[in-house]
Short mmCIF file of C-alpha atoms in Angstrom, two decimals:
data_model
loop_
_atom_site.label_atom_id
_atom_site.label_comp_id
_atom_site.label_asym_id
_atom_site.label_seq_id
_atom_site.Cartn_x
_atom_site.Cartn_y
_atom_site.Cartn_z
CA UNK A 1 38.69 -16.75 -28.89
CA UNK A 2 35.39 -18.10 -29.07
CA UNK A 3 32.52 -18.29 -25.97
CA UNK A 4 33.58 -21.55 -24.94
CA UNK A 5 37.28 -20.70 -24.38
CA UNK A 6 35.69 -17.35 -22.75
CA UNK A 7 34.00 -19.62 -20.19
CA UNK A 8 36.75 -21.58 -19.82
CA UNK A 9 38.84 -18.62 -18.85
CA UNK A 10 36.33 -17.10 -16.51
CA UNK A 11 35.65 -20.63 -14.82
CA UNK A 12 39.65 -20.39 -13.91
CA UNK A 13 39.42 -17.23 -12.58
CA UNK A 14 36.38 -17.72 -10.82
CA UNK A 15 37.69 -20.91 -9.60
CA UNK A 16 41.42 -19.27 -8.32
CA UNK A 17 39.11 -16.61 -6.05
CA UNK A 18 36.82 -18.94 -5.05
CA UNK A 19 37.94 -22.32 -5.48
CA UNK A 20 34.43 -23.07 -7.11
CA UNK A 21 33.50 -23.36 -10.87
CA UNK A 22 31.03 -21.70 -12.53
CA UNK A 23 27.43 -22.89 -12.20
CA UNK A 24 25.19 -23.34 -14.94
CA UNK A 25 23.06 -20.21 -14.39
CA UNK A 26 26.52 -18.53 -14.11
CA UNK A 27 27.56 -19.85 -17.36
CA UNK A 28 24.78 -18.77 -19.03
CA UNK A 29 24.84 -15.29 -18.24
CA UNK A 30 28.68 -15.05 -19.22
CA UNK A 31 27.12 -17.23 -22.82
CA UNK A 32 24.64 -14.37 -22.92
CA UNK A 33 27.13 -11.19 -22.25
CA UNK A 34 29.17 -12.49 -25.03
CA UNK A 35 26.71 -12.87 -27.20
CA UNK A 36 25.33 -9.44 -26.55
CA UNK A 37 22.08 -10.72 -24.98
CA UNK A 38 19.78 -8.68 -22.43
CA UNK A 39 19.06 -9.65 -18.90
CA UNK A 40 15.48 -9.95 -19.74
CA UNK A 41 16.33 -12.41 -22.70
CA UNK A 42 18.93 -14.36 -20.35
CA UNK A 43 16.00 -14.66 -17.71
CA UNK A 44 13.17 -15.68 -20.01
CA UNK A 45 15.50 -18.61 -21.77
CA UNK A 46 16.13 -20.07 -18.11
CA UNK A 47 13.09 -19.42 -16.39
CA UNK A 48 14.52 -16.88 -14.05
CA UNK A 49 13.07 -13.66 -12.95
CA UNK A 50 15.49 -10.43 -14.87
CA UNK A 51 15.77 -9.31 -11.33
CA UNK A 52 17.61 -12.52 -10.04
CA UNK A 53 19.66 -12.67 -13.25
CA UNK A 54 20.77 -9.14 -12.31
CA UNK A 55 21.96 -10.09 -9.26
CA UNK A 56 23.58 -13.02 -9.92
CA UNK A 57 25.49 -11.13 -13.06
CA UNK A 58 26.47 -8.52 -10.84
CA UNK A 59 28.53 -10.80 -8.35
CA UNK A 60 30.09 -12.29 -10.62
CA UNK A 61 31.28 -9.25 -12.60
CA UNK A 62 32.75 -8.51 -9.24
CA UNK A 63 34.72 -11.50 -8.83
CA UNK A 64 35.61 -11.24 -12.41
CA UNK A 65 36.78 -7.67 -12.10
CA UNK A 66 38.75 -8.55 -8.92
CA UNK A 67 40.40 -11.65 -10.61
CA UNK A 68 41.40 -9.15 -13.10
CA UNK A 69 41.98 -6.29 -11.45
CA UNK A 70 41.59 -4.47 -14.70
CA UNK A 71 38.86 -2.13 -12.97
CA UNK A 72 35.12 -2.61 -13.22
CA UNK A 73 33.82 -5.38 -15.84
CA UNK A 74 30.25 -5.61 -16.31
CA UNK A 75 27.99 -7.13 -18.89
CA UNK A 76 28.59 -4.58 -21.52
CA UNK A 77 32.49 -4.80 -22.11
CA UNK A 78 32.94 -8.73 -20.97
CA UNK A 79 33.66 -9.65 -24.08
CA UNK A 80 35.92 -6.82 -25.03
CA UNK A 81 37.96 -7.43 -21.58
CA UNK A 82 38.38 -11.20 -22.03
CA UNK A 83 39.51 -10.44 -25.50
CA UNK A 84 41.88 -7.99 -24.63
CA UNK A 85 43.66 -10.27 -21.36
CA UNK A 86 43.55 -13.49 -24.41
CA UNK A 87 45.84 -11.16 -26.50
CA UNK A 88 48.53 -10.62 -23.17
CA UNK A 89 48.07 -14.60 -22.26
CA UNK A 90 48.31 -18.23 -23.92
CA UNK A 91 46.62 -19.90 -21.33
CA UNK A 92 45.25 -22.62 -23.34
CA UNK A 93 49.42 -23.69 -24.35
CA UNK A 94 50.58 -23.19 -20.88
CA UNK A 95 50.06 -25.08 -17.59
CA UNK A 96 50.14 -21.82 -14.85
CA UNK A 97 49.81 -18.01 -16.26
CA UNK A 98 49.87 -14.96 -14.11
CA UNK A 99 48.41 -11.96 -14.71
CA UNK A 100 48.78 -8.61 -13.05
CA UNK A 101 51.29 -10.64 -11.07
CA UNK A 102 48.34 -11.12 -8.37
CA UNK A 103 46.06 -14.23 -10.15
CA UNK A 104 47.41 -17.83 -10.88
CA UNK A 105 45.53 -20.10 -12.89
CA UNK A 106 45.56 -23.74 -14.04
CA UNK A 107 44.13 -25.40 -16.50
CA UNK A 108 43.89 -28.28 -14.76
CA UNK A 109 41.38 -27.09 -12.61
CA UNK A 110 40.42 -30.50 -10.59
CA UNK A 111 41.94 -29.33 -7.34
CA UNK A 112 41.85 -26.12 -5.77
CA UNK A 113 45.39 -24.10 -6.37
CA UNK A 114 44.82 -23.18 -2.28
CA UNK A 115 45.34 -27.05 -1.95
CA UNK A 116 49.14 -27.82 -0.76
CA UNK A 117 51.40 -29.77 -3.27
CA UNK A 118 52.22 -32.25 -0.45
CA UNK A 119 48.73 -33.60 -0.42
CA UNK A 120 48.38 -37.40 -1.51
CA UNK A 121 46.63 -38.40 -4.58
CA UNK A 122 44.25 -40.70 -2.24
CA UNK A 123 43.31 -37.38 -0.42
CA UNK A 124 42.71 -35.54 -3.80
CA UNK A 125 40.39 -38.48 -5.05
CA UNK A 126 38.97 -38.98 -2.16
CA UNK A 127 37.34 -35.06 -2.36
CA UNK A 128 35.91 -35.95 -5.54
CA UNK A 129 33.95 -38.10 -4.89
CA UNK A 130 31.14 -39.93 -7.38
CA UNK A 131 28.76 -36.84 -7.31
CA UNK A 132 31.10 -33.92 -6.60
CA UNK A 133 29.95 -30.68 -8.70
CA UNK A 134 33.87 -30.22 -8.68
CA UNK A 135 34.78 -31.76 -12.19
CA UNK A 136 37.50 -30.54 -14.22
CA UNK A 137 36.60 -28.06 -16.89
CA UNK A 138 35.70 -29.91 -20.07
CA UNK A 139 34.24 -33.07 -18.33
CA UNK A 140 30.46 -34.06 -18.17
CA UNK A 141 29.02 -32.44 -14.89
CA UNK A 142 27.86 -35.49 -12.66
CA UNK A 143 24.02 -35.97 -12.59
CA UNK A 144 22.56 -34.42 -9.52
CA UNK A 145 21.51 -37.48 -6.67
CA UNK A 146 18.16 -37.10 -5.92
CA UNK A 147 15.83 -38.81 -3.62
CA UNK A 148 12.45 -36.71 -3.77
CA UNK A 149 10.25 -39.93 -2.48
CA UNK A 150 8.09 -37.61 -0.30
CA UNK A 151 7.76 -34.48 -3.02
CA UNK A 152 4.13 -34.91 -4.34
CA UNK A 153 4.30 -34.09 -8.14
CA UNK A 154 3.06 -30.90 -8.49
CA UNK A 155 1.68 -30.50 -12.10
CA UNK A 156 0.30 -26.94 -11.80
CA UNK A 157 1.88 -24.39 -10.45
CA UNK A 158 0.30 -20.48 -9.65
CA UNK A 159 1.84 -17.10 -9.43
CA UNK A 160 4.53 -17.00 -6.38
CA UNK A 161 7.49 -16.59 -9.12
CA UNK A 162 7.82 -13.55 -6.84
CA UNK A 163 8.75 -15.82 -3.32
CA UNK A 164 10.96 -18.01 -5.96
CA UNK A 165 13.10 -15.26 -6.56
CA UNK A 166 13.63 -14.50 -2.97
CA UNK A 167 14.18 -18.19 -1.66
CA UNK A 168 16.64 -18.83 -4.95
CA UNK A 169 18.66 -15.49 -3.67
CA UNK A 170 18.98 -16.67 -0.19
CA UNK A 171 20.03 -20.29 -0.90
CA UNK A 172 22.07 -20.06 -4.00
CA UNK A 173 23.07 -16.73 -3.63
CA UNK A 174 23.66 -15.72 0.38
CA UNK A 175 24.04 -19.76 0.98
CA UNK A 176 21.30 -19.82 3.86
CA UNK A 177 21.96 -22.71 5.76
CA UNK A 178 18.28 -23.00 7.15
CA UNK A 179 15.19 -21.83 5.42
CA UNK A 180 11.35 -21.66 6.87
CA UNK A 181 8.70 -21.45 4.04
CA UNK A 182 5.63 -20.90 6.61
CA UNK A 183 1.95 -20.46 5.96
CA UNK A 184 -1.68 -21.70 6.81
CA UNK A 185 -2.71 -25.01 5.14
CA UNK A 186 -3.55 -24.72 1.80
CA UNK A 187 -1.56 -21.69 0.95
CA UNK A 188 1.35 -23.03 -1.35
CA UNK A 189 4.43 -24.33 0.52
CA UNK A 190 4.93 -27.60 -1.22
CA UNK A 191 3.77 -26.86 -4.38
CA UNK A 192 6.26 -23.87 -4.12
CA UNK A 193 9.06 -25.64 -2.53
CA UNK A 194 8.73 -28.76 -5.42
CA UNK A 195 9.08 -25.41 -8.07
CA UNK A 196 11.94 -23.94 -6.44
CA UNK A 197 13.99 -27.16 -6.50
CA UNK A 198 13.10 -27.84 -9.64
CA UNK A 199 14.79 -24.65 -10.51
CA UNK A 200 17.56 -24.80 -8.24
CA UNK A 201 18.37 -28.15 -8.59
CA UNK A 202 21.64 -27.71 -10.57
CA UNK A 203 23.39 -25.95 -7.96
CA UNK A 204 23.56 -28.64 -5.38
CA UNK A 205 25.58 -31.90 -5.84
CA UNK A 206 22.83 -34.01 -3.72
CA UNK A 207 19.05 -33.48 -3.11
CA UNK A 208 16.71 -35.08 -0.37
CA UNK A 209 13.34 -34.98 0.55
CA UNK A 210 11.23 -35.80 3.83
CA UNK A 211 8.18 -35.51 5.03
CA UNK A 212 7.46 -35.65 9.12
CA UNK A 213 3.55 -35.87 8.14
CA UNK A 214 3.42 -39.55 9.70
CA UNK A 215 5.56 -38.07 13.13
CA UNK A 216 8.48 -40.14 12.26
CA UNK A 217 11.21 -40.10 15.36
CA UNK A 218 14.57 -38.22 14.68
CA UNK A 219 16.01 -41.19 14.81
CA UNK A 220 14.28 -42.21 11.67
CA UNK A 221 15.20 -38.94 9.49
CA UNK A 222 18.72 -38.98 10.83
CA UNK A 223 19.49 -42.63 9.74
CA UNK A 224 17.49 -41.94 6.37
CA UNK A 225 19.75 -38.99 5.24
CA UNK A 226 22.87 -40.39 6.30
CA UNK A 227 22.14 -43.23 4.29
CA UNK A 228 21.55 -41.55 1.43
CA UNK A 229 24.18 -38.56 1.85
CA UNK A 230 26.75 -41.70 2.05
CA UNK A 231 25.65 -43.39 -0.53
CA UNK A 232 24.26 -46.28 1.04
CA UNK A 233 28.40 -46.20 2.94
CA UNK A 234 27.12 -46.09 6.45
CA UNK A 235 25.50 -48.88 7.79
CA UNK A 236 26.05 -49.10 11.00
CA UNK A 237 25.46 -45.89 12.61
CA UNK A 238 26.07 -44.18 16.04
CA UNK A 239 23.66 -44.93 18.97
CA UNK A 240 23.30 -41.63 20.15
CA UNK A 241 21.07 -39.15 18.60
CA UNK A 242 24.15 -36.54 19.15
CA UNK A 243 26.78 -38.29 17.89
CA UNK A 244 24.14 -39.13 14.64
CA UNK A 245 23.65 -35.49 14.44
CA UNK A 246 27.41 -34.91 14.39
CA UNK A 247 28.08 -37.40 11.52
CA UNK A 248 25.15 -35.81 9.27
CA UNK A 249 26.59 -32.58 9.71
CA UNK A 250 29.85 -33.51 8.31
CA UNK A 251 28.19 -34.99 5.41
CA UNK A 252 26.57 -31.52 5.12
CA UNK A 253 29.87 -30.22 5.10
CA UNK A 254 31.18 -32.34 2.45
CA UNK A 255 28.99 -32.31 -0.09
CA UNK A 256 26.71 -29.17 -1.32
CA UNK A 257 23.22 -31.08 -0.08
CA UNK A 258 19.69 -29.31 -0.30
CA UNK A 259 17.48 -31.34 2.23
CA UNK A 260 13.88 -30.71 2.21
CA UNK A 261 11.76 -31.70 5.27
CA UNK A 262 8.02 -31.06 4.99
CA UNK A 263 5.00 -30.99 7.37
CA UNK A 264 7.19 -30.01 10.29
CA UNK A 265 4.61 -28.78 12.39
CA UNK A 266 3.31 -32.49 12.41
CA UNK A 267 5.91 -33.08 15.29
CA UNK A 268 4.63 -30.16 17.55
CA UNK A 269 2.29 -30.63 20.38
CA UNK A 270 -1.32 -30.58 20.25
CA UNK A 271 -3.58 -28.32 22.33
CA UNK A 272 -0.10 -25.88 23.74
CA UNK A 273 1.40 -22.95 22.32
CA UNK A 274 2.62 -22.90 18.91
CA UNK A 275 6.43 -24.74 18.18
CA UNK A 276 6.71 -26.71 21.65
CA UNK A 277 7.41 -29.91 20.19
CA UNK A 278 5.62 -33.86 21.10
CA UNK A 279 7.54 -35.78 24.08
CA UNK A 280 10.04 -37.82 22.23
CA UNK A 281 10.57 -35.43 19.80
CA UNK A 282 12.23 -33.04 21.72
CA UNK A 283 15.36 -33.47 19.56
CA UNK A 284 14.42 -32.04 16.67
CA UNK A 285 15.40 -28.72 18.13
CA UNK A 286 18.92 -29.50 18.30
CA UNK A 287 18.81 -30.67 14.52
CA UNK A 288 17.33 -27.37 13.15
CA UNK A 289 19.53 -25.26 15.86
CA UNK A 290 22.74 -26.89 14.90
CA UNK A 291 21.97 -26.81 11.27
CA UNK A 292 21.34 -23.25 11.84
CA UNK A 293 24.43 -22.19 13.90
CA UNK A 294 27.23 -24.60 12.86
CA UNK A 295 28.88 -24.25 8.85
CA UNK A 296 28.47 -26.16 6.61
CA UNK A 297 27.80 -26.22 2.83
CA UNK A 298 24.23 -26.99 2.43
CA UNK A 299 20.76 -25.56 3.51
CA UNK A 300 17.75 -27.43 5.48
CA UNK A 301 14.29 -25.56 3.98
CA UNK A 302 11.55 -26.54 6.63
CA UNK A 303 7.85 -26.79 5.60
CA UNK A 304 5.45 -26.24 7.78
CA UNK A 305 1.99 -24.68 9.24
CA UNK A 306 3.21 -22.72 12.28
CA UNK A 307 6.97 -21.41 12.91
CA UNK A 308 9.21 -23.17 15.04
CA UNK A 309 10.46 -21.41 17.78
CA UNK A 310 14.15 -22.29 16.43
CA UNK A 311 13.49 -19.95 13.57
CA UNK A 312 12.21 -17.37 15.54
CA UNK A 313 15.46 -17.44 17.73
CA UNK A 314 17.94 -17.55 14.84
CA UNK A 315 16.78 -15.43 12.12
CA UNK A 316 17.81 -12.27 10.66
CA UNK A 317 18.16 -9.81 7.46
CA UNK A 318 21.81 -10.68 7.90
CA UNK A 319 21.66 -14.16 9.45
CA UNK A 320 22.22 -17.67 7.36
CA UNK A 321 18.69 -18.17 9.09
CA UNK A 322 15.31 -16.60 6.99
CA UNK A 323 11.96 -17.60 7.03
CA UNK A 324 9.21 -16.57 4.38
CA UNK A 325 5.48 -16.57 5.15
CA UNK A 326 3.65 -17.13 2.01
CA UNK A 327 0.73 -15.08 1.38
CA UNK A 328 -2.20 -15.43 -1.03
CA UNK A 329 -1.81 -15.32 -4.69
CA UNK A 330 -3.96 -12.29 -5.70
CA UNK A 331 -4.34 -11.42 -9.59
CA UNK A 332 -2.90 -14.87 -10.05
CA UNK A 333 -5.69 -16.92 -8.44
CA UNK A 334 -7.65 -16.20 -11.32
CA UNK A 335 -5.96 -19.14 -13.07
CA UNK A 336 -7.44 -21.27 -11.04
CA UNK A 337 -11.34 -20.53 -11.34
CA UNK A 338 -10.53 -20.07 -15.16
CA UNK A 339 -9.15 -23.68 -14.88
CA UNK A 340 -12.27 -24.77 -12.61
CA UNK A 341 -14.37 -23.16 -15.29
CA UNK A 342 -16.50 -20.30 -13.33
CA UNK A 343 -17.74 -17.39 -15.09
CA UNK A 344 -18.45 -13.95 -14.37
CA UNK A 345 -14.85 -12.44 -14.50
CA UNK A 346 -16.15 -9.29 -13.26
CA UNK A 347 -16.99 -10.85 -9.36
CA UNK A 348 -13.95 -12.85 -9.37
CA UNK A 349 -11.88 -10.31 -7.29
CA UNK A 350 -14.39 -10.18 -4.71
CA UNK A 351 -13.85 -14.07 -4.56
CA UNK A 352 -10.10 -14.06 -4.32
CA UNK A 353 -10.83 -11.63 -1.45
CA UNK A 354 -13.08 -13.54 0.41
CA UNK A 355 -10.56 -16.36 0.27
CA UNK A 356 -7.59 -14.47 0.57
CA UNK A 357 -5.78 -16.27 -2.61
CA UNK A 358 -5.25 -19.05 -0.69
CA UNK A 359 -5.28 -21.80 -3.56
CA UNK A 360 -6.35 -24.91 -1.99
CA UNK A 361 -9.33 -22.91 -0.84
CA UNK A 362 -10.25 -21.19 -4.02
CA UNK A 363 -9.83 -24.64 -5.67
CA UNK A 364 -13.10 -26.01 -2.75
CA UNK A 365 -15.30 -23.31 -3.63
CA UNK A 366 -15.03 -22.95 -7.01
CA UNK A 367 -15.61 -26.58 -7.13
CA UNK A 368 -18.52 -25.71 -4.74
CA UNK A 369 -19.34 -23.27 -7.12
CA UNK A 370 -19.35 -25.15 -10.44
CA UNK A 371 -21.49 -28.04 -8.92
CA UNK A 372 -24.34 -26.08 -6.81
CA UNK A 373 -24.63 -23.14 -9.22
CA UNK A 374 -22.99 -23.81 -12.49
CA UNK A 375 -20.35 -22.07 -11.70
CA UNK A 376 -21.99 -18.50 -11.93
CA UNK A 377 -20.50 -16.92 -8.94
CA UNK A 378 -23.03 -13.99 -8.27
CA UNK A 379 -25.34 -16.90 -7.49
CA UNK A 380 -22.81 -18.03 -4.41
CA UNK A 381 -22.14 -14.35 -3.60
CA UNK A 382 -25.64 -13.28 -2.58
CA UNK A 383 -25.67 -14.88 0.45
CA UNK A 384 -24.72 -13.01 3.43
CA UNK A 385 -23.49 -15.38 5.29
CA UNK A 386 -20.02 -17.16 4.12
CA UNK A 387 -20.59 -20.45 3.12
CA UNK A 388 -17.59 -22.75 4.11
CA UNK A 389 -18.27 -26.69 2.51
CA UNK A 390 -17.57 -29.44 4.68
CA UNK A 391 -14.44 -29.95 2.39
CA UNK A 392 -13.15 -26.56 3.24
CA UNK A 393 -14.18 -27.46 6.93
CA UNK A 394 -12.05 -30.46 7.00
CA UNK A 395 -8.82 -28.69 5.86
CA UNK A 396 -9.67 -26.25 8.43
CA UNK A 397 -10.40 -28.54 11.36
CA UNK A 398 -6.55 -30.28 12.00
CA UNK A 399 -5.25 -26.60 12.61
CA UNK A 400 -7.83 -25.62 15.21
CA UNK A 401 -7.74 -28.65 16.70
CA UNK A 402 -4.10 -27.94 17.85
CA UNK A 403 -5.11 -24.49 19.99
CA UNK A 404 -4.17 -24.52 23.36
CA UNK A 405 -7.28 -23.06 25.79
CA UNK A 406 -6.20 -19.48 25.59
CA UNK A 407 -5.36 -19.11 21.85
CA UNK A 408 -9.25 -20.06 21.60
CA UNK A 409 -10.52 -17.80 23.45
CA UNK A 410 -8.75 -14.89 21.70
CA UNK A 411 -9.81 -16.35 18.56
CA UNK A 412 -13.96 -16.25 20.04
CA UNK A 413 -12.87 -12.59 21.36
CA UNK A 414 -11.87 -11.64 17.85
CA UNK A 415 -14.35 -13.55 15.84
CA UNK A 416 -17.07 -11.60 17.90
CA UNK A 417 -15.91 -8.12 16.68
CA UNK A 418 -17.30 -6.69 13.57
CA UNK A 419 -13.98 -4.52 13.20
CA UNK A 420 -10.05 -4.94 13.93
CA UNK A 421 -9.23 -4.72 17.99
CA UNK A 422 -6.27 -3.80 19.72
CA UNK A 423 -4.53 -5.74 22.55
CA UNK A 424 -6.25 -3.66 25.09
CA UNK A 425 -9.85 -4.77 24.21
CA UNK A 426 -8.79 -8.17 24.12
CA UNK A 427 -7.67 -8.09 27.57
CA UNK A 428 -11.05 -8.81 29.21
CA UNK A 429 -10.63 -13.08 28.68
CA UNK A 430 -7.54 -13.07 29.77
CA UNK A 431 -4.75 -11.83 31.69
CA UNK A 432 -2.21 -9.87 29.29
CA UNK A 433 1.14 -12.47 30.18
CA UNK A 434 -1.58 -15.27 28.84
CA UNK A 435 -2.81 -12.82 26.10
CA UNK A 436 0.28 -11.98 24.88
CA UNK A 437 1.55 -15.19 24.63
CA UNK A 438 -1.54 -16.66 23.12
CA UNK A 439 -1.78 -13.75 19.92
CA UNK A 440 2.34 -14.36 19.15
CA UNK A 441 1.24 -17.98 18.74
CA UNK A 442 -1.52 -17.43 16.62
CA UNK A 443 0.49 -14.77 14.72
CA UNK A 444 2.75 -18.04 14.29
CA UNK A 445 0.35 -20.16 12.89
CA UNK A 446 -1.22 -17.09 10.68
CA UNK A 447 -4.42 -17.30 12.38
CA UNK A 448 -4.53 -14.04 12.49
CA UNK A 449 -3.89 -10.31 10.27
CA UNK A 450 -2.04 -7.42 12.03
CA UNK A 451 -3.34 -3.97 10.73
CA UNK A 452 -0.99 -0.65 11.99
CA UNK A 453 -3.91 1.77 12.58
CA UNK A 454 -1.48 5.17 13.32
CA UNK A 455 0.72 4.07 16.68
CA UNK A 456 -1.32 1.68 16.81
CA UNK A 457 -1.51 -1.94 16.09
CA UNK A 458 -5.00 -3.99 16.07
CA UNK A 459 -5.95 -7.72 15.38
CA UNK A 460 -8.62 -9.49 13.15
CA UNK A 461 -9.08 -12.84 11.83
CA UNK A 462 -9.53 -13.58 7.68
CA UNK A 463 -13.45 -13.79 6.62
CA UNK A 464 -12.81 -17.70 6.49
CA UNK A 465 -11.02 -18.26 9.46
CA UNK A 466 -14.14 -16.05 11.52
CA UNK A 467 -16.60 -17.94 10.17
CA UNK A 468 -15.02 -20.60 10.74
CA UNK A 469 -14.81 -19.85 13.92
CA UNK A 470 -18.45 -19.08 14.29
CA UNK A 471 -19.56 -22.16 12.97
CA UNK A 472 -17.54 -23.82 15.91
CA UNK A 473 -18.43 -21.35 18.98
CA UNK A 474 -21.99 -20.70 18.08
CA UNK A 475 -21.28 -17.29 17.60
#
């Protein structure tokens, strides 16, 4: 028996638990088991962290083992075990085997063996269709369909490989059917989100991306992803936005879709709390709700500045709902003022700091830096005050733009304090129902930093977000 037989073999037993084949990260582990290769090694030839790799192994030794039921396979005796089952069966010269009189498997692995023999041939071609992932073993996989006419091309990419890991887990892994990626502007999201399908991409029959950034109607997006997701099939399509939503989600069923939409908080309103949505665009909290509560095969990751009250409501550890709030990208900021060509190493932490990691910010400065001081950073340090450019002040300004009344006055209350206050001392503006509500919807557009002082839990704003603020208030 040689590897390819081996994966043959596992893809049929795989397939008679499941009734999926083998993906190609899948395959490649099994490739890598049999040819006595590390996790590490298996990760760094596919671009995957060793952790992921682990945890994608380890399911499917499980299936593996309970296909088998020959007790516990793992990496180490894969080989060994497949061997050893090839000697009992001649699968490859018979049509059905059984083994351990529990499994059945077919070569002819088009169809699910849960399908019943009565079904019609029309019904059987009719599931796979032109870009089903579902091709028999043997055959040329069909070429991902892709429309990514909103993705920006991202040519440089920093640090995150961390957050990768995690989204790849929950959608490929735990098959999340809707996924936030949240964070201030500036932080990461699309470059991030243009990575991670990149390197998911292979796992999904169909691919999609959208951007709300020009507050299209759901109208709009609905009749744009049906359109695709049918291959151009539907043209005339329902009049009501429910019965629209309906039909998408059964295309969602059908076919293992990743559907990006970016810029989501474009659609929320101006000047109220955070995630209360434009008039007219009401709607799009029945999309993301549905999408998050009804099955189906494929996962919706959202974009956006400030998190929508949808995911707030549906989420959980255990939930087919997540949401991940990027953060800065520490140590590996650097890259970017070594790419922007600043010296000094030695005060570059302090920068980073300052800036939190956030890389459209860095990338400002240090341009700030490299033009006003030739790019010696102790020179911008010295000053006491911090200096934000008018470019940094114009990424700021659509963000603050959308406080309601009472969100700005917590952010003056906290921009005046030298240290990190509790709800308690911020009470004096307002009254607490209005302060509460205000600080969860800054927390929601991460405004703000929460800091757990004992029992206790106090509020500040990031060095560029309070002077920021200053600059505006006069403070």
């Amino acid at each position: 028996m040689d590897v390819e037989e081996a994966l043959e073999f596992a893809d049929s037993l795989v397939f008679g638990i499941t009734g999926k084949h083998l993906d190609s990260l899948q395959k490649a582990i099994l490739r890598g088991a049999w040819n006595n290769q590390k996790y590490k090694e298996i990760a760094q030839l596919h671009h995957r962290s060793e952790k992921y790799i682990k945890e994608v192994g380890s399911e499917l030794w499980r299936l593996l083992s309970l296909a088998l039921g020959d007790g516990e396979l793992c990496k180490a005796n894969f080989r060994a075990t497949v061997e050893r089952h090839s000697n009992k069966i001649s699968y490859f010269e018979k049509g059905i085997v059984n083994i351990n009189n529990s499994v059945n498997i077919c070569r002819d692995t088009s169809h699910s063996p849960k399908v019943p023999d009565s079904e019609t041939a029309d019904k059987r071609n009719h599931r796979q269709d032109a870009f089903t992932t579902n091709e028999p073993t043997g055959t040329a996989k069909p070429e991902v369909r892709q429309d990514l006419g909103d993705a920006p091309d991202i040519s440089l990419f920093y640090g995150n490989t961390g957050f990768l890991t995690e989204l790849e887990k929950w959608i490929v892994l735990e098959h999340c059917r809707l996924v936030a990626l949240l964070g201030i502007s500036g932080i990461g999201k699309t470059a991030l989100a243009v990575r991670l399908v990149k390197q998911i991409q292979d796992d999904f029959e169909c691919i999609i991306w959208r951007s709300l950034r020009s507050s299209p109607p759901l109208e709009t997006i609905q009749t744009t992803l049906i359109q695709f997701l049918s291959n151009r099939q539907e043209t005339e399509l329902p009049a009501s936005a429910d019965e629209r939503l309906s039909q998408l989600l059964e295309y969602l069923r059908k076919y293992r879709c990743l559907v990006v939409i970016d810029d989501v908080h474009m659609v929320h309103s101006s000047e109220q709390l955070a995630g209360y949505y434009q008039p007219g665009y009401e709607d799009y909290d029945s999309l993301f709700r549905r999408v998050g509560e009804l099955y189906h095969n494929s996962c919706l990751l959202l974009l956006s500045c400030e998190k929508p009250r949808e995911i707030a409501a549906l989420e959980g550890e255990n939930r087919p709902v997540r949401s991940l709030q990027l953060d800065g990208l520490g140590n590996a900021a650097r890259e970017i003022l070594k790419e922007k060509g600043l010296v000094e190493e030695e005060k570059w932490d302090c920068l980073i700091d300052c800036y939190r990691g956030n890389p459209l910010w860095l990338t400002l400065v240090a341009t700030l830096i490299k033009d006003l001081f030739s790019g010696r950073v102790s020179e911008f340090l010295k000053y006491d005050t911090l200096f934000l450019g008018e470019d940094l002040q114009s990424v700021l300004r659509p963000t603050f733009n959308r406080l309601s009344e009472s969100e700005k006055k917590v952010m003056s209350a906290l921009a005046s304090q030298a240290e990190p206050v509790s709800i308690s001392e911020l009470l004096e503006p307002l009254i607490a129902p209005d302060l509460f509500n205000a600080v969860q919807s800054l927390n929601r557009r991460f405004l703000i930093e929460k800091k757990e002082q004992g029992s206790e839990t106090l509020f500040t704003l990031q060095p560029v977000v309070k002077q920021y603020v200053k600059t505006q208030y006069g403070l």
